[in-house]
PDB file of C-alpha atoms in Angstrom:
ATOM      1  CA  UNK G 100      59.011-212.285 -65.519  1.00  0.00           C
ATOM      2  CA  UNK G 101      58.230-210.581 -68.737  1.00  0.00           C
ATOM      3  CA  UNK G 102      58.152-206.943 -69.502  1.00  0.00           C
ATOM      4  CA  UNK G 103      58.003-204.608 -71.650  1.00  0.00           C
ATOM      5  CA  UNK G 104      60.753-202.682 -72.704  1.00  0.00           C
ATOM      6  CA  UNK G 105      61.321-199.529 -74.367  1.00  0.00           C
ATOM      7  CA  UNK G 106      63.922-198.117 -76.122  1.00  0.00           C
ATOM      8  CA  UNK G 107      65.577-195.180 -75.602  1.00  0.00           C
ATOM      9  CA  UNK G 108      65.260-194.379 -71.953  1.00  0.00           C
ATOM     10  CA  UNK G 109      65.588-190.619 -72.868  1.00  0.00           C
ATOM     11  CA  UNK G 110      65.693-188.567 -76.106  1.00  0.00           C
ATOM     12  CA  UNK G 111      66.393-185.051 -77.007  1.00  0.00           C
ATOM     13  CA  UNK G 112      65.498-183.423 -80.503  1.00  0.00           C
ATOM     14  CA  UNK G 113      65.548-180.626 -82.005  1.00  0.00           C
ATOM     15  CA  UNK G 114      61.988-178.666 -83.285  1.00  0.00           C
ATOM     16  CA  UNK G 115      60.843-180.031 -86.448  1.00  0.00           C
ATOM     17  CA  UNK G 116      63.375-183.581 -86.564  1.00  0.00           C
ATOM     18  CA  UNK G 117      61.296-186.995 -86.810  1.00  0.00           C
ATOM     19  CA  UNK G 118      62.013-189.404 -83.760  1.00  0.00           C
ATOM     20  CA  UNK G 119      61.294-192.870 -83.437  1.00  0.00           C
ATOM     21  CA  UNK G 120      60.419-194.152 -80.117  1.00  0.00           C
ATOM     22  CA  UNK G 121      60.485-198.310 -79.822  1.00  0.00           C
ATOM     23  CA  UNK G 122      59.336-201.006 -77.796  1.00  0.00           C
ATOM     24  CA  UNK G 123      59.638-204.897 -77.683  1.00  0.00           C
ATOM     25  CA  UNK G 124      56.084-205.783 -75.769  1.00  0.00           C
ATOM     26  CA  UNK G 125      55.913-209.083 -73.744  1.00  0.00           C
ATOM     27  CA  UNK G 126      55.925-211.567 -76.562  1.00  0.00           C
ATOM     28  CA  UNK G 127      52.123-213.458 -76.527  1.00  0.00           C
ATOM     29  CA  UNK G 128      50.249-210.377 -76.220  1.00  0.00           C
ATOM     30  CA  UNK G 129      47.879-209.004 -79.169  1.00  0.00           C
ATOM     31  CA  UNK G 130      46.794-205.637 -78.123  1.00  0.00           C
ATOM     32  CA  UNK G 131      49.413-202.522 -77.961  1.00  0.00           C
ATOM     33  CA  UNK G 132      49.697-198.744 -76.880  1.00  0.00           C
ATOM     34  CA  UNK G 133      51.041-195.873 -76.515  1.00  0.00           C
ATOM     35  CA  UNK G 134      50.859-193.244 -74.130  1.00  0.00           C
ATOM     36  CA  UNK G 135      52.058-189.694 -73.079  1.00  0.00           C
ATOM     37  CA  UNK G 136      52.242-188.130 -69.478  1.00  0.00           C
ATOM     38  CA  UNK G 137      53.002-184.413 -70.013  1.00  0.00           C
ATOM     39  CA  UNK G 138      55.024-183.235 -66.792  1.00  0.00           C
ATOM     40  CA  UNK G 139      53.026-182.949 -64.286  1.00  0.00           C
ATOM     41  CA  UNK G 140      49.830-184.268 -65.791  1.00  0.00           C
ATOM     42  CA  UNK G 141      47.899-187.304 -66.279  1.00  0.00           C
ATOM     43  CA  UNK G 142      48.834-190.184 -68.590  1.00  0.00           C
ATOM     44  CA  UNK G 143      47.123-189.667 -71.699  1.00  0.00           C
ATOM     45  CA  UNK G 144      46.000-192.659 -74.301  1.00  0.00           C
ATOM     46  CA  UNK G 145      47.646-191.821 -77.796  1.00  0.00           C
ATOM     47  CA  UNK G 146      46.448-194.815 -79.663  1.00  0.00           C
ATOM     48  CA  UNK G 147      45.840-198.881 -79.296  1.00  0.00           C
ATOM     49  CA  UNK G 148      46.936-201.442 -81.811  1.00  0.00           C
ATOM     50  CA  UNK G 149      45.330-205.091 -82.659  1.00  0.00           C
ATOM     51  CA  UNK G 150      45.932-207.333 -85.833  1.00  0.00           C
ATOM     52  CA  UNK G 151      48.081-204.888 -87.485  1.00  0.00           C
ATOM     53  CA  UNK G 152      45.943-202.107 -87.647  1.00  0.00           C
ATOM     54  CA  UNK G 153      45.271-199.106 -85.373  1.00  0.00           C
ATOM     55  CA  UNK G 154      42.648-200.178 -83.408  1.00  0.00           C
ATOM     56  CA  UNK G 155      41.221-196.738 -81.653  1.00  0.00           C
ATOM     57  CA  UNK G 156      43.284-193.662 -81.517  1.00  0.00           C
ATOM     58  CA  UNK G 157      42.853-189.955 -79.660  1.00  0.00           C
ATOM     59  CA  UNK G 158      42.667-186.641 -80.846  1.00  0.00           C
ATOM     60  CA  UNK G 159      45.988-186.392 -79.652  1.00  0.00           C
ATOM     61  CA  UNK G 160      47.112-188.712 -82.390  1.00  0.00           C
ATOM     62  CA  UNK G 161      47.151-186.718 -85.246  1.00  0.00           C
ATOM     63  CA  UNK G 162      49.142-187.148 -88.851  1.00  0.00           C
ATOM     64  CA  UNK G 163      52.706-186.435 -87.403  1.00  0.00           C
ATOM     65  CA  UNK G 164      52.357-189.312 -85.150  1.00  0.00           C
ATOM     66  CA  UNK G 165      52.163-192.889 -86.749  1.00  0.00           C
ATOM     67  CA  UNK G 166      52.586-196.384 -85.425  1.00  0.00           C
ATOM     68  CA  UNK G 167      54.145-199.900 -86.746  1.00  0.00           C
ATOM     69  CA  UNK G 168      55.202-203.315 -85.922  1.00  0.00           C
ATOM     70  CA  UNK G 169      57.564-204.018 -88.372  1.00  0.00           C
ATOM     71  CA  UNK G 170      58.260-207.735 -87.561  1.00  0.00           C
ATOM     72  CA  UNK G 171      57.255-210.243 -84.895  1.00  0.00           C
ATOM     73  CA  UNK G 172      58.741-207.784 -81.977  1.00  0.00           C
ATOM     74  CA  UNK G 173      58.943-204.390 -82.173  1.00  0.00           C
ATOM     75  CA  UNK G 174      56.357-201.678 -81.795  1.00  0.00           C
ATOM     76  CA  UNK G 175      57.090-198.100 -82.931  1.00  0.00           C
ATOM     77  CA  UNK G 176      55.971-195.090 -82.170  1.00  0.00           C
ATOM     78  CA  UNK G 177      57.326-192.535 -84.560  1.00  0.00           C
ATOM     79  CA  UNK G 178      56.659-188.667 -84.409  1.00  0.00           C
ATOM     80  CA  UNK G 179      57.365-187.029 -88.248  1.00  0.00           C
ATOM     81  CA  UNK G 180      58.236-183.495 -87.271  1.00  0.00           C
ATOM     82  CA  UNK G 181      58.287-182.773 -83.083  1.00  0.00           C
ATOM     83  CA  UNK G 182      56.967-179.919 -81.457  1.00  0.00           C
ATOM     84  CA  UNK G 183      57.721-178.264 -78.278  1.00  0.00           C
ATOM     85  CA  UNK G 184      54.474-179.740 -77.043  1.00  0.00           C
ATOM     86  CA  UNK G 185      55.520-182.815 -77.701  1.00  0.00           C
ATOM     87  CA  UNK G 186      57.864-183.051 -74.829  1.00  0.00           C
ATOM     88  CA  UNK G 187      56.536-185.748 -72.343  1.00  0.00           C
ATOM     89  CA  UNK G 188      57.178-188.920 -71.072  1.00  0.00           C
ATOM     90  CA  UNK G 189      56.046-191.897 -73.692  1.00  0.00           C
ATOM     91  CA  UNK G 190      54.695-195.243 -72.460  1.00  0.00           C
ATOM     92  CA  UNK G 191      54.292-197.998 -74.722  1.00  0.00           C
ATOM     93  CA  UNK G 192      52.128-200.990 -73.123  1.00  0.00           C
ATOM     94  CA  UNK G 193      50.921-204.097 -74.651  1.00  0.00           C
ATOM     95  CA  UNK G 194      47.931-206.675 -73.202  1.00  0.00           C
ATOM     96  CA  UNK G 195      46.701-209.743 -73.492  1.00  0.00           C
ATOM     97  CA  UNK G 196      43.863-209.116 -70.092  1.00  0.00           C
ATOM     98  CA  UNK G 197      45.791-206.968 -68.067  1.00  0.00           C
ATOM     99  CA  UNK G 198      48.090-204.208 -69.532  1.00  0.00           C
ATOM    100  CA  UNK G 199      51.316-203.871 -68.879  1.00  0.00           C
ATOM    101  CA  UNK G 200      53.764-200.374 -68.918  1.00  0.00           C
ATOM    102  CA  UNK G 201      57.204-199.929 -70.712  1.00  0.00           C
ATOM    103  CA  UNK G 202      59.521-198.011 -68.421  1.00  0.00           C
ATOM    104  CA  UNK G 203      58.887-194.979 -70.834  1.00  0.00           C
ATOM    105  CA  UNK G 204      60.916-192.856 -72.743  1.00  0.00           C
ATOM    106  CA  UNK G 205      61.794-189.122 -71.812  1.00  0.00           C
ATOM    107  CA  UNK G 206      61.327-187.358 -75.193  1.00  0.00           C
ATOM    108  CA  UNK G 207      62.617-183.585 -74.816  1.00  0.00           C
ATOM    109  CA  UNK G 208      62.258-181.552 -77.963  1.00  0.00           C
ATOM    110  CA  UNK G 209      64.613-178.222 -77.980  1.00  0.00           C
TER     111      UNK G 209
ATOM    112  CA  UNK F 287      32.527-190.913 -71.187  1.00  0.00           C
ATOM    113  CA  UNK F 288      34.656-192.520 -68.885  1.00  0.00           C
ATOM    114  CA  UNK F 289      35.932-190.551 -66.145  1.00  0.00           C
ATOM    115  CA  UNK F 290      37.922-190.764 -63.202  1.00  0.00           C
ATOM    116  CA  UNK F 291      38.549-188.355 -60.120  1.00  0.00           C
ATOM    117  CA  UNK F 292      41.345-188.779 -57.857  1.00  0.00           C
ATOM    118  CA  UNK F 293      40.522-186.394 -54.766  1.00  0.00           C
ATOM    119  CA  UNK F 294      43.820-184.956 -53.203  1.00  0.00           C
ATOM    120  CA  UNK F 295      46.870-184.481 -55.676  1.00  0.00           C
ATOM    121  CA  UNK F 296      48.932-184.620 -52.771  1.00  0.00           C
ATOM    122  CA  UNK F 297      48.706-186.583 -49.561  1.00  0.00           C
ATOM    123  CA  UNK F 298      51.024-187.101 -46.577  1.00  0.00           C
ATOM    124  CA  UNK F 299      51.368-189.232 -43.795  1.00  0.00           C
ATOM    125  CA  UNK F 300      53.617-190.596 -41.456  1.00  0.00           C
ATOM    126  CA  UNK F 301      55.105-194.028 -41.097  1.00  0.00           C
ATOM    127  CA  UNK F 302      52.679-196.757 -39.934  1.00  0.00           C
ATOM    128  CA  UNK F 303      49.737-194.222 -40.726  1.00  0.00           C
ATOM    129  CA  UNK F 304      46.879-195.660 -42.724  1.00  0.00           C
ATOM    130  CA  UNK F 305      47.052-194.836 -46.645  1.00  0.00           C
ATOM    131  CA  UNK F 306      43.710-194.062 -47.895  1.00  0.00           C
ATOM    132  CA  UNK F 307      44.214-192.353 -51.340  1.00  0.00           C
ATOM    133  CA  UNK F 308      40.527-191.914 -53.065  1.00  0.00           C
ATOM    134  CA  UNK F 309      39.331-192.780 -56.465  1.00  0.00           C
ATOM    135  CA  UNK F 310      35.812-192.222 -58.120  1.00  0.00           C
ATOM    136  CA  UNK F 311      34.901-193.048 -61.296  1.00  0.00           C
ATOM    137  CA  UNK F 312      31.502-191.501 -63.702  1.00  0.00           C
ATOM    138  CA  UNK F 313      29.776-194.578 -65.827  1.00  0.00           C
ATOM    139  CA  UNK F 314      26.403-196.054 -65.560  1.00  0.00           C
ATOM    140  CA  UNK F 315      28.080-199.444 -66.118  1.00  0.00           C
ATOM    141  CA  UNK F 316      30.740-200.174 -63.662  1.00  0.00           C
ATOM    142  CA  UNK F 317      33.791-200.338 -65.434  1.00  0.00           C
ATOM    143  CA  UNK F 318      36.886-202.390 -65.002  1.00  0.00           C
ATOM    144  CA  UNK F 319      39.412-201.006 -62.285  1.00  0.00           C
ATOM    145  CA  UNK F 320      42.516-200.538 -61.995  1.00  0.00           C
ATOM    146  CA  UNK F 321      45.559-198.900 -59.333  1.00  0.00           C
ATOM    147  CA  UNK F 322      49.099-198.514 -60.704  1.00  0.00           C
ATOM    148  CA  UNK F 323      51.825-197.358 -59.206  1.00  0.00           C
ATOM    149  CA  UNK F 324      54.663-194.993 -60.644  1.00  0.00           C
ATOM    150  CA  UNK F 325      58.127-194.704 -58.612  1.00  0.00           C
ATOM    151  CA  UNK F 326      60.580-192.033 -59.538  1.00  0.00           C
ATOM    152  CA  UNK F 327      62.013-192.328 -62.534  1.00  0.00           C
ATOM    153  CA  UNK F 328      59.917-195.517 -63.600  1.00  0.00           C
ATOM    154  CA  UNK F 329      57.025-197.089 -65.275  1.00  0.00           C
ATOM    155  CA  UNK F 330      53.607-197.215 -64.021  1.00  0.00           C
ATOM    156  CA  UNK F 331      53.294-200.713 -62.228  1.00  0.00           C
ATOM    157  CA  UNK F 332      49.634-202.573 -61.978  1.00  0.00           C
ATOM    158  CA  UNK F 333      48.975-202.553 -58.144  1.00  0.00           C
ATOM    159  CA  UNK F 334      46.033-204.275 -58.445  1.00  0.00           C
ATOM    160  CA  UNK F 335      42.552-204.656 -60.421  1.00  0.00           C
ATOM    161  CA  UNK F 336      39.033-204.900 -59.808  1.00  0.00           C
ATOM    162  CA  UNK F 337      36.677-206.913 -62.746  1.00  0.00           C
ATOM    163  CA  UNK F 338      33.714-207.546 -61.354  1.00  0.00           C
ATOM    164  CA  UNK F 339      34.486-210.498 -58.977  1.00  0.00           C
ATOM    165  CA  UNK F 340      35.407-209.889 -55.203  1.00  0.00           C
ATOM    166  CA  UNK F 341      34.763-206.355 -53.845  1.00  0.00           C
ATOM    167  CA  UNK F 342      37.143-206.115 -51.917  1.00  0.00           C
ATOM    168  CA  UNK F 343      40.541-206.233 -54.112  1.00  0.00           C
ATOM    169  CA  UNK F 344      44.261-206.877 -52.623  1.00  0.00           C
ATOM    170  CA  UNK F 345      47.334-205.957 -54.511  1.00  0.00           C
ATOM    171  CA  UNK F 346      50.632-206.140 -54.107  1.00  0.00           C
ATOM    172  CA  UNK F 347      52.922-204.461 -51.129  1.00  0.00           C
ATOM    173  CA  UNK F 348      50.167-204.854 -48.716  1.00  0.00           C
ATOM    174  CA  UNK F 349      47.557-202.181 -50.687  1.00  0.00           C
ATOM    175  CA  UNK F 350      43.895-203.429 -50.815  1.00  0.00           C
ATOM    176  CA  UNK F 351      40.806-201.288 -52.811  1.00  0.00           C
ATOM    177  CA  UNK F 352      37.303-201.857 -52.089  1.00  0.00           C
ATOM    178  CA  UNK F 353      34.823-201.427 -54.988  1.00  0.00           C
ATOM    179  CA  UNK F 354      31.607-199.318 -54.013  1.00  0.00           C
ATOM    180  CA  UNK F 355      29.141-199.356 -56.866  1.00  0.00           C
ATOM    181  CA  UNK F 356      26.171-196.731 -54.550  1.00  0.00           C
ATOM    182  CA  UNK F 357      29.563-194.368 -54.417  1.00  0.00           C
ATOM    183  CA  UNK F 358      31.545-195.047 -57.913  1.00  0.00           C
ATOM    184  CA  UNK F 359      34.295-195.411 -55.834  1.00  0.00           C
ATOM    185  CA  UNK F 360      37.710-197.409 -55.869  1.00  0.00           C
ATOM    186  CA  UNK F 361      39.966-196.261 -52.618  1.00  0.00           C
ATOM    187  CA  UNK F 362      43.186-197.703 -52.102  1.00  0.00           C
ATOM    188  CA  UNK F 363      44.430-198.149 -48.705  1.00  0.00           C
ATOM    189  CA  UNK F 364      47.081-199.928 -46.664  1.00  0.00           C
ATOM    190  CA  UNK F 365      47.039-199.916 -43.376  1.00  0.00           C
ATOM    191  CA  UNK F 366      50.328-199.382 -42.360  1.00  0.00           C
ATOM    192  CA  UNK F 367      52.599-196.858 -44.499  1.00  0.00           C
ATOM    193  CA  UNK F 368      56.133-197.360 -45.560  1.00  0.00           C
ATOM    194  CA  UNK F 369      58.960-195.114 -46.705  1.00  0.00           C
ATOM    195  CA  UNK F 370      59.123-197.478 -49.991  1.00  0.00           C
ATOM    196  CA  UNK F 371      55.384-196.563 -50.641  1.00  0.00           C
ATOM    197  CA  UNK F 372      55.889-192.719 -51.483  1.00  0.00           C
ATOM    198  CA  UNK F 373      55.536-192.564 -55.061  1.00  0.00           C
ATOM    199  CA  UNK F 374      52.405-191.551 -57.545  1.00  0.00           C
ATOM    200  CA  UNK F 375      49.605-193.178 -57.795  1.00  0.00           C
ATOM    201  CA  UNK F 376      47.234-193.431 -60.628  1.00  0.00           C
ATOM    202  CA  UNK F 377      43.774-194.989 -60.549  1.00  0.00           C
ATOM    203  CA  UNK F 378      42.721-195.859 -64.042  1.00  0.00           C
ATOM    204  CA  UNK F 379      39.300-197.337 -65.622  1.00  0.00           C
ATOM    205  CA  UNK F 380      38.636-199.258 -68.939  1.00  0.00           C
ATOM    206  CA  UNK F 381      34.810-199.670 -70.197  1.00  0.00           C
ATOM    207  CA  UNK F 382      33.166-203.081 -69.036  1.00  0.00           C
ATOM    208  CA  UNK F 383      32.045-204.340 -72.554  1.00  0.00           C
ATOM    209  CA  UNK F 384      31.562-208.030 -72.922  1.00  0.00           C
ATOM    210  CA  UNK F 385      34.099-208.869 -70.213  1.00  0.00           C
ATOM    211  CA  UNK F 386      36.931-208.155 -71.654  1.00  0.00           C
ATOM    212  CA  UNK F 387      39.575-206.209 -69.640  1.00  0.00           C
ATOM    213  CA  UNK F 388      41.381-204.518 -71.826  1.00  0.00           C
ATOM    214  CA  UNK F 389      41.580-201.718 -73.611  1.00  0.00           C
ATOM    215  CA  UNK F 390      41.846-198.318 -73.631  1.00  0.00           C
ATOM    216  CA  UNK F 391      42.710-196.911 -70.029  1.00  0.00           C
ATOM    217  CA  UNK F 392      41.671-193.481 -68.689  1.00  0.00           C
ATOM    218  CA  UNK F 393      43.794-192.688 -66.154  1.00  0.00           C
ATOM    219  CA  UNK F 394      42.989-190.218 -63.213  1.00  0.00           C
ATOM    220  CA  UNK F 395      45.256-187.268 -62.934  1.00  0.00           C
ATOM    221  CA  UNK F 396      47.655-189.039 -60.105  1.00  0.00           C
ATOM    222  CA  UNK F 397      48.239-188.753 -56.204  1.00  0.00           C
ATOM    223  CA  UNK F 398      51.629-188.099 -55.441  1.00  0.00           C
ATOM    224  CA  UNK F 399      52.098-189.825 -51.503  1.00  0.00           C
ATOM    225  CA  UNK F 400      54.966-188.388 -49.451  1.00  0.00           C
ATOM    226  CA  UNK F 401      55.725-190.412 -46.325  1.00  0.00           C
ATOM    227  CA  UNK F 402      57.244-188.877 -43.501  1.00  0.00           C
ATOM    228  CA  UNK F 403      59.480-190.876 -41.027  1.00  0.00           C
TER     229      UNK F 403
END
């Protein structure tokens, strides 16, 4: 069955380093996310992606976050200078009708 | 805006008890519907979806939800609990425009279900 995947599983950082969170989404879908669940809050749309382009984003999503899909597969998620806020767990999910979740990565920033 | 209310952060109840876990959602339009699932330590996992076809909505591992426009609700139930079932979960909505279901989700704040033996 397909899935999404995400890569890595968990992440620590220091304050202030750029990470680069990555996902492969299941391979005939068009539409893309990301999203953050905070520790013991809800999950939180960061941003949607469709024919290359951000598509709608939240006022989470602000100029140290950015997205790509540098070839056919991937999907990134990178963060240009992490906060301690910033800690949370990071979904990526792609759809083509009904949207499907990445296992998420654990991003901890020190 | 979309919104959606989960009532009861926590809820417990024995083996073989009914589930009910509650799920109302704010929108003059009914939106699309949606229940997933998030084990320890995992991804969230689509229990099941309602878009505008059959009320009454069955997922996977035996959970149902019936759609109530007159009370903008979504409640998932089971009728028979399992050890396996205790996890978190989320009910989520996505704006019914043009019959399309996806799109941005807005997830309730989550319902964490212990299940004693």
């Amino acid at each position: 069955e397909p899935e999404v995947t995400q890569t890595p599983s968990h992440q620590v950082t220091q304050m202030g380093q750029e990470v680069i969170l990555r996902c492969v989404p299941i391979s005939n879908h068009l539409y893309f996310y990301w999203y953050r669940q905070i520790l013991g809050q809800k999950v939180e749309f960061l941003v949607s992606f469709y024919n290359n382009e951000i598509s709608e984003k939240s006022e989470i999503f602000d100029d140290q976050f950015s997205v790509e899909r540098p070839d056919g597969s991937n999907f990134t998620l990178k963060i240009r200078s992490t906060k301690l806020e910033d800690s949370a767990m990071y979904f990526c999910a792609s759809s083509l009708g009904l949207t499907f979740f990445g296992p998420g990565t654990r991003l901890t920033v020190l | 805006a979309q919104s959606v209310t989960q009532l009861g952060s926590h809820v417990s109840v024995s083996e073989g008890a009914l589930v009910l876990l509650r799920c109302n959602y704010s929108s003059s339009v009914p939106p699309y519907l949606f229940w997933y699932v998030q084990y320890p330590n995992q991804g969230l996992q689509l229990l099941l979806k309602y878009t505008s076809a059959a009320t009454l909505v069955k997922g996977i591992n035996g959970f149902e939800a019936e759609f109530k426009k007159s009370e903008t609700s979504f409640h998932l139930t089971k009728p028979s609990a399992h050890m396996s079932d205790a996890a978190e979960y989320f009910c989520a909505v996505i704006p019914n425009a043009g019959g399309t279901s996806y799109g941005k989700l807005t997830f309730g704040q989550g319902t964490i279900l212990t299940v004693h033996p």
